[in-house]
Short mmCIF file of C-alpha atoms in Angstrom, two decimals:
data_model
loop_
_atom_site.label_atom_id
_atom_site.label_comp_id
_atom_site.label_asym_id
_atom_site.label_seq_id
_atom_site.Cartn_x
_atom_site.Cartn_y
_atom_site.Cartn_z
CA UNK A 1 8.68 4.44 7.73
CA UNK A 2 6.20 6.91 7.13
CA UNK A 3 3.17 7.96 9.60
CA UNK A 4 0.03 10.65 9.14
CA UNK A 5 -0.93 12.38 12.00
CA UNK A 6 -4.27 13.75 13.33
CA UNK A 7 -4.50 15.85 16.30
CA UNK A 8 -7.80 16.90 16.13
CA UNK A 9 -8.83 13.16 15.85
CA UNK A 10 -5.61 11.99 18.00
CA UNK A 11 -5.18 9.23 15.36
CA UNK A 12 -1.71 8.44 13.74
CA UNK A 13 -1.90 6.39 10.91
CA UNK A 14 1.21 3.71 10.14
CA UNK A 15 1.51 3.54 6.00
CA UNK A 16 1.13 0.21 4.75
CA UNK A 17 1.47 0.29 0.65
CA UNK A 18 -1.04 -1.39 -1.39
CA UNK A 19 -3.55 -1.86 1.59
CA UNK A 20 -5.91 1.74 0.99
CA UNK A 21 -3.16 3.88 2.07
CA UNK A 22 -4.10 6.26 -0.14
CA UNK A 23 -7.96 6.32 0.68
CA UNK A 24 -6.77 6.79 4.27
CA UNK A 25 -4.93 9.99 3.23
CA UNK A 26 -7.90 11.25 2.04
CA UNK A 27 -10.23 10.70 4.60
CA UNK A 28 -7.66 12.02 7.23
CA UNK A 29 -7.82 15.21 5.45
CA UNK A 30 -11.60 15.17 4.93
CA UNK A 31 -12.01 14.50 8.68
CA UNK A 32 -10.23 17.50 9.42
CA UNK A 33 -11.93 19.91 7.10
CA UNK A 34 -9.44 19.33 4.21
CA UNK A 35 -10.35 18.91 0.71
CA UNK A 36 -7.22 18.58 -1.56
CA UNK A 37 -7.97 19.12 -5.58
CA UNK A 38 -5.46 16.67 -6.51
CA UNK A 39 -5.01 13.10 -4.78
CA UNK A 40 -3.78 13.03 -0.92
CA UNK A 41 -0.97 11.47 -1.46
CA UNK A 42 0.61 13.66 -4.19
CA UNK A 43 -0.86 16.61 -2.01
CA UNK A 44 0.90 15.43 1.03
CA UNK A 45 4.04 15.67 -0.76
CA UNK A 46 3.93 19.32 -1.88
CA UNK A 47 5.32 22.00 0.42
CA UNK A 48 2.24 24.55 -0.04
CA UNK A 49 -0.56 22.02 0.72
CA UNK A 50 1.60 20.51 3.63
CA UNK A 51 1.56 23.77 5.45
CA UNK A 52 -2.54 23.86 4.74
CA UNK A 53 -2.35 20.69 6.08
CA UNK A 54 -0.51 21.35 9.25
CA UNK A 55 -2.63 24.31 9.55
CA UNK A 56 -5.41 21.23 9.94
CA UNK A 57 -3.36 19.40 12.59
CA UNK A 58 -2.48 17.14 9.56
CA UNK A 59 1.19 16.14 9.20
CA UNK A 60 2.80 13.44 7.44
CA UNK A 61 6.15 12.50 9.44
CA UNK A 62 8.90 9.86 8.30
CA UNK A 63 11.32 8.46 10.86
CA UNK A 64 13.56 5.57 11.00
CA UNK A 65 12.30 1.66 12.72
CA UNK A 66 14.53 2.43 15.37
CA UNK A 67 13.11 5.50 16.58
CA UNK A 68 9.15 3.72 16.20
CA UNK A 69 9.09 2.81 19.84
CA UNK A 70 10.50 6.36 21.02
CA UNK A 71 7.98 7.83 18.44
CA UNK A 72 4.88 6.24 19.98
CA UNK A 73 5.84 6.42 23.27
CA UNK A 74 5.64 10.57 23.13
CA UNK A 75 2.13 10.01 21.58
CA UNK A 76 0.86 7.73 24.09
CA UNK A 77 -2.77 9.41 24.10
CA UNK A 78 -3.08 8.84 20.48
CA UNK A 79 -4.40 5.96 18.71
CA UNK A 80 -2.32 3.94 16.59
CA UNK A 81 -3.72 2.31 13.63
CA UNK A 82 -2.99 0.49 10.27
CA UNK A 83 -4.71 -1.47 7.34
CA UNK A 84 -3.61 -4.60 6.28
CA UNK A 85 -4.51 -6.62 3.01
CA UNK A 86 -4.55 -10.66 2.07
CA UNK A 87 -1.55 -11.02 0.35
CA UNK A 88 -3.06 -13.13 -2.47
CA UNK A 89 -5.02 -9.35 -2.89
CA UNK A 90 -1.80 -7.49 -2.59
CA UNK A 91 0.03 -9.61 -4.99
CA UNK A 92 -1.95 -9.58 -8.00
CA UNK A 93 -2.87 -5.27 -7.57
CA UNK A 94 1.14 -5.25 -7.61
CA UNK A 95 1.27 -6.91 -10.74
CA UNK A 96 -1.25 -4.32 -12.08
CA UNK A 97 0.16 -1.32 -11.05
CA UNK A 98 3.72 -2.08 -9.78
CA UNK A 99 5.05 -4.03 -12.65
CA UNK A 100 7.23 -1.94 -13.96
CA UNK A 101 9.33 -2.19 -10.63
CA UNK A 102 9.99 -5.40 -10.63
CA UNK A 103 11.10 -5.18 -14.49
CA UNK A 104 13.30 -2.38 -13.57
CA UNK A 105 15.07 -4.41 -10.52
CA UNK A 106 14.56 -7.93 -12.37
CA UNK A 107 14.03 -7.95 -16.15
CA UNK A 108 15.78 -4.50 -17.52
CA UNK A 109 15.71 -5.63 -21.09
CA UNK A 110 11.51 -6.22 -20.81
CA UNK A 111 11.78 -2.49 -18.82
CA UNK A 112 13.44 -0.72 -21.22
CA UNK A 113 11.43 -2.25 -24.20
CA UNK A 114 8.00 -0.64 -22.60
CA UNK A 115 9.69 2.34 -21.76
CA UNK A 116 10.41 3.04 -25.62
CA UNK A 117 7.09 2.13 -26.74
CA UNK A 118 5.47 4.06 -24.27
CA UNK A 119 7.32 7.17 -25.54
CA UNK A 120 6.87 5.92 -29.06
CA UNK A 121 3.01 5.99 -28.28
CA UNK A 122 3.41 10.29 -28.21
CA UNK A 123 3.11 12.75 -25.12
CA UNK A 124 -0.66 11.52 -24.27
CA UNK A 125 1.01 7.89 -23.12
CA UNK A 126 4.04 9.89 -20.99
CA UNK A 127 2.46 11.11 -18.06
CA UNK A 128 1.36 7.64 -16.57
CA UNK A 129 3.34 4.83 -15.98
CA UNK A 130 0.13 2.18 -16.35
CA UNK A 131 0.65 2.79 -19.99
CA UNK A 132 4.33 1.56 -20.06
CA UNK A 133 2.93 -1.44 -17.65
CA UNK A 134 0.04 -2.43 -19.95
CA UNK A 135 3.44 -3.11 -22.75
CA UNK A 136 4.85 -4.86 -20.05
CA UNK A 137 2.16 -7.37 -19.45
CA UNK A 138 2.67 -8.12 -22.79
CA UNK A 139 5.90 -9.27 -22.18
CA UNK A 140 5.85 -10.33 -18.66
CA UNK A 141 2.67 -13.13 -17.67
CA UNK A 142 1.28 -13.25 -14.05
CA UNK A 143 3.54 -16.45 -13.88
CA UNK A 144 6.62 -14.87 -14.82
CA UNK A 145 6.29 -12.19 -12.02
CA UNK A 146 5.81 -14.46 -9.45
CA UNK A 147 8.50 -16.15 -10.78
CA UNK A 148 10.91 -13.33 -10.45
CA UNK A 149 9.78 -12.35 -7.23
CA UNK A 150 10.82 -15.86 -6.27
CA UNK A 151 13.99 -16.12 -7.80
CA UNK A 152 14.95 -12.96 -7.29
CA UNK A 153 13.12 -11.48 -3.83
CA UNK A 154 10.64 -9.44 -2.02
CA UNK A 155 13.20 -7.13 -0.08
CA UNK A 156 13.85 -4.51 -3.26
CA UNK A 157 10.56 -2.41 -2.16
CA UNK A 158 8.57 -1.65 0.19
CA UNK A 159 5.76 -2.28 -1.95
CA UNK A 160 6.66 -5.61 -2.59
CA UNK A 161 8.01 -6.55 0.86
CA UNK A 162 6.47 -7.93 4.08
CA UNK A 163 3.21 -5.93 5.33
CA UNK A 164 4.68 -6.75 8.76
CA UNK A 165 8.08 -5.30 8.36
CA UNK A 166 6.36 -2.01 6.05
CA UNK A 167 4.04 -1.36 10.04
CA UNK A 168 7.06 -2.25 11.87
CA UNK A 169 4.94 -4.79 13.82
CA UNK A 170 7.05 -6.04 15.85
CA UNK A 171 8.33 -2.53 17.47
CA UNK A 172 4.87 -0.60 17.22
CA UNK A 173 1.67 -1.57 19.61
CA UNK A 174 -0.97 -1.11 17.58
CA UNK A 175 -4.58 -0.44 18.84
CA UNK A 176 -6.49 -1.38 15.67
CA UNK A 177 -5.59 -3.14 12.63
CA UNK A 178 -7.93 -2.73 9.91
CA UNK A 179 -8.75 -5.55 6.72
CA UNK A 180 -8.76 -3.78 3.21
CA UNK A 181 -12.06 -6.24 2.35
CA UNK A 182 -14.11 -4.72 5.30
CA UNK A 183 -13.12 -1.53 4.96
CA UNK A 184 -16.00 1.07 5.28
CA UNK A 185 -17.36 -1.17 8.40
CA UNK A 186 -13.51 -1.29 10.04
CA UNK A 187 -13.22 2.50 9.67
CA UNK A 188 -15.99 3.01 10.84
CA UNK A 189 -15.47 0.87 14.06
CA UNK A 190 -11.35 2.78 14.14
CA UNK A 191 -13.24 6.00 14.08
CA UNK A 192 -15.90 5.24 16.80
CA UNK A 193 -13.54 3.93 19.37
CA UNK A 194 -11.83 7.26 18.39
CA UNK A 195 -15.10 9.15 19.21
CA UNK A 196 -15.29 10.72 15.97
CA UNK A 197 -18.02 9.60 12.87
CA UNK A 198 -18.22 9.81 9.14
CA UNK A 199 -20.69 12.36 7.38
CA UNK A 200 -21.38 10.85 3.37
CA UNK A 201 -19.05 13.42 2.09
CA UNK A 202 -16.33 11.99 4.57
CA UNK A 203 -16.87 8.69 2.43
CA UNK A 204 -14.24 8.94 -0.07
CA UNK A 205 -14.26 6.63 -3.17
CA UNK A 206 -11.56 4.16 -3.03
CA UNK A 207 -7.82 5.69 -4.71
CA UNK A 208 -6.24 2.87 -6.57
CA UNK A 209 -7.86 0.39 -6.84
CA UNK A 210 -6.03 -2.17 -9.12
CA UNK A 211 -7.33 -5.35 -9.26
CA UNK A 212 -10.54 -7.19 -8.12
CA UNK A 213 -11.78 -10.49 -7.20
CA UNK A 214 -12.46 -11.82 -10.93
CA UNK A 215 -8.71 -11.29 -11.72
CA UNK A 216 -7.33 -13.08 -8.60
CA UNK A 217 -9.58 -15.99 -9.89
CA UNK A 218 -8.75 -15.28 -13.50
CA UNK A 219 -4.80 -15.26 -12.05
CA UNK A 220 -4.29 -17.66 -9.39
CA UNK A 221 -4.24 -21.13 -9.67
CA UNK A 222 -2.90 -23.74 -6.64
CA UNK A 223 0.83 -23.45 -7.71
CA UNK A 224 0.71 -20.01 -7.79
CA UNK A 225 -0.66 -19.33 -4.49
CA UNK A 226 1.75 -22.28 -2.87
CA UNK A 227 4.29 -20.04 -4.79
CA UNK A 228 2.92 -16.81 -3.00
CA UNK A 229 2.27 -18.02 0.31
CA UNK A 230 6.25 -19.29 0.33
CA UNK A 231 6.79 -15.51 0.18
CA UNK A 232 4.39 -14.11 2.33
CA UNK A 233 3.81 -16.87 5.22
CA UNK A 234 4.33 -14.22 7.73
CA UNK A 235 1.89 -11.71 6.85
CA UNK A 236 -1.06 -14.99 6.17
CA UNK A 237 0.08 -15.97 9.86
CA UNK A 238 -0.11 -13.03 11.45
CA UNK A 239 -2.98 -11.18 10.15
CA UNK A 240 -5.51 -14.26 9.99
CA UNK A 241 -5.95 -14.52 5.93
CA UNK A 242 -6.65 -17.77 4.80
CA UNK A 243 -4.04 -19.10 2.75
CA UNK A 244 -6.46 -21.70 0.58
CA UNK A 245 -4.66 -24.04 -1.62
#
């Protein structure tokens, strides 16, 4: 599992995928006087910026589950936090923007396929993977994904798998939990109790944003959410989302 630390805001931030983590990065950074020229996350991961980073009292650390309760029991005086997102939500931005992992787990033949006509398309098509994915919804319907994610299952990423087992809820005590669809207000609640505030230019525009509330509609009908929900019955239960079919 992966965490970002704060010291000057004594905030550690559990990574949930799909759920603003990468909006999260950013405003971590802007908080502490940070402005990367490139997106957080891909910042985070590059040697030179981590050391401006740490520099910042920024640090991304990764451990294993079984150290979690070890982990957060040396940073008792910080405050442990993590977004979480309605898995209906979560489901249909993975289709968007993570399809091409479940072809390359699930449905190689459909993989490969996009792969070569997203290299046939010439070097302006290579450098993002949406372009291989928009071939792939061409070949693979909102039906069939859910389909293979049925068949097949959730466990192959973390993307895809349980929003509780991504937080390690059950070995973590967390002191806020956060909803992707009240974002801006539940930050700004996580960074009051933390005795810090938001300036406008701490406001970042949301990274990654993938699908909205016409394509759920567009997307979902009753089977497919009974479908979903089979999946996902933890995360509804435990984080309060309404499961509405």
């Amino acid at each position: 599992m992966h965490v970002v630390k704060s010291d000057k805001l004594r905030l550690i931030y559990v990574t949930n995928p799909k759920a603003a983590s990468s909006s999260i990065f950013k405003l971590m950074l802007a908080l502490s006087g940070v402005q990367p020229n490139m997106p957080a996350r891909k910042a985070l991961r590059r040697d030179s910026f981590k050391a401006i980073a740490r520099d910042a009292g920024v640090s991304r650390i990764k451990f294993s589950r079984k150290r979690a309760r070890r982990f957060q029991k040396r940073h008792a005086n910080y405050t442990f936090f993590t977004f979480v997102r309605d898995p209906y939500s979560r489901c249909v931005s993975n289709y968007y923007n993570k399809l091409n992992r479940v072809a390359k787990e699930y449905s190689r033949n459909d993989y490969y396929f996009a792969k070569a006509m997203q290299i046939a398309s010439g070097p302006a098509a290579w450098s993002s993977h949406l372009r291989g994915i928009a071939f792939l919804k061409k070949r693979i319907s909102f039906e069939d994904y859910v389909r293979l994610l049925r068949e097949h299952g959730i466990d192959f990423s973390h993307h895809f798998g349980l929003q509780r087992t991504a937080i390690s809820y059950n070995d973590l005590k967390f002191d806020f939990i956060g909803k992707v669809e009240s974002f801006d207000y539940d930050i700004d609640v996580l960074l009051g109790n933390a005795g810090a505030a938001r300036t406008n230019d701490d406001k970042p525009t949301r990274e990654n944003v993938s699908s909205g509330k016409q394509d759920m509609n567009d997307l979902l009908t009753d089977d497919l959410k009974r479908a979903i929900y089979a999946m996902y019955q933890p995360d509804f239960e435990t984080f309060g989302y309404d499961r509405s079919f």
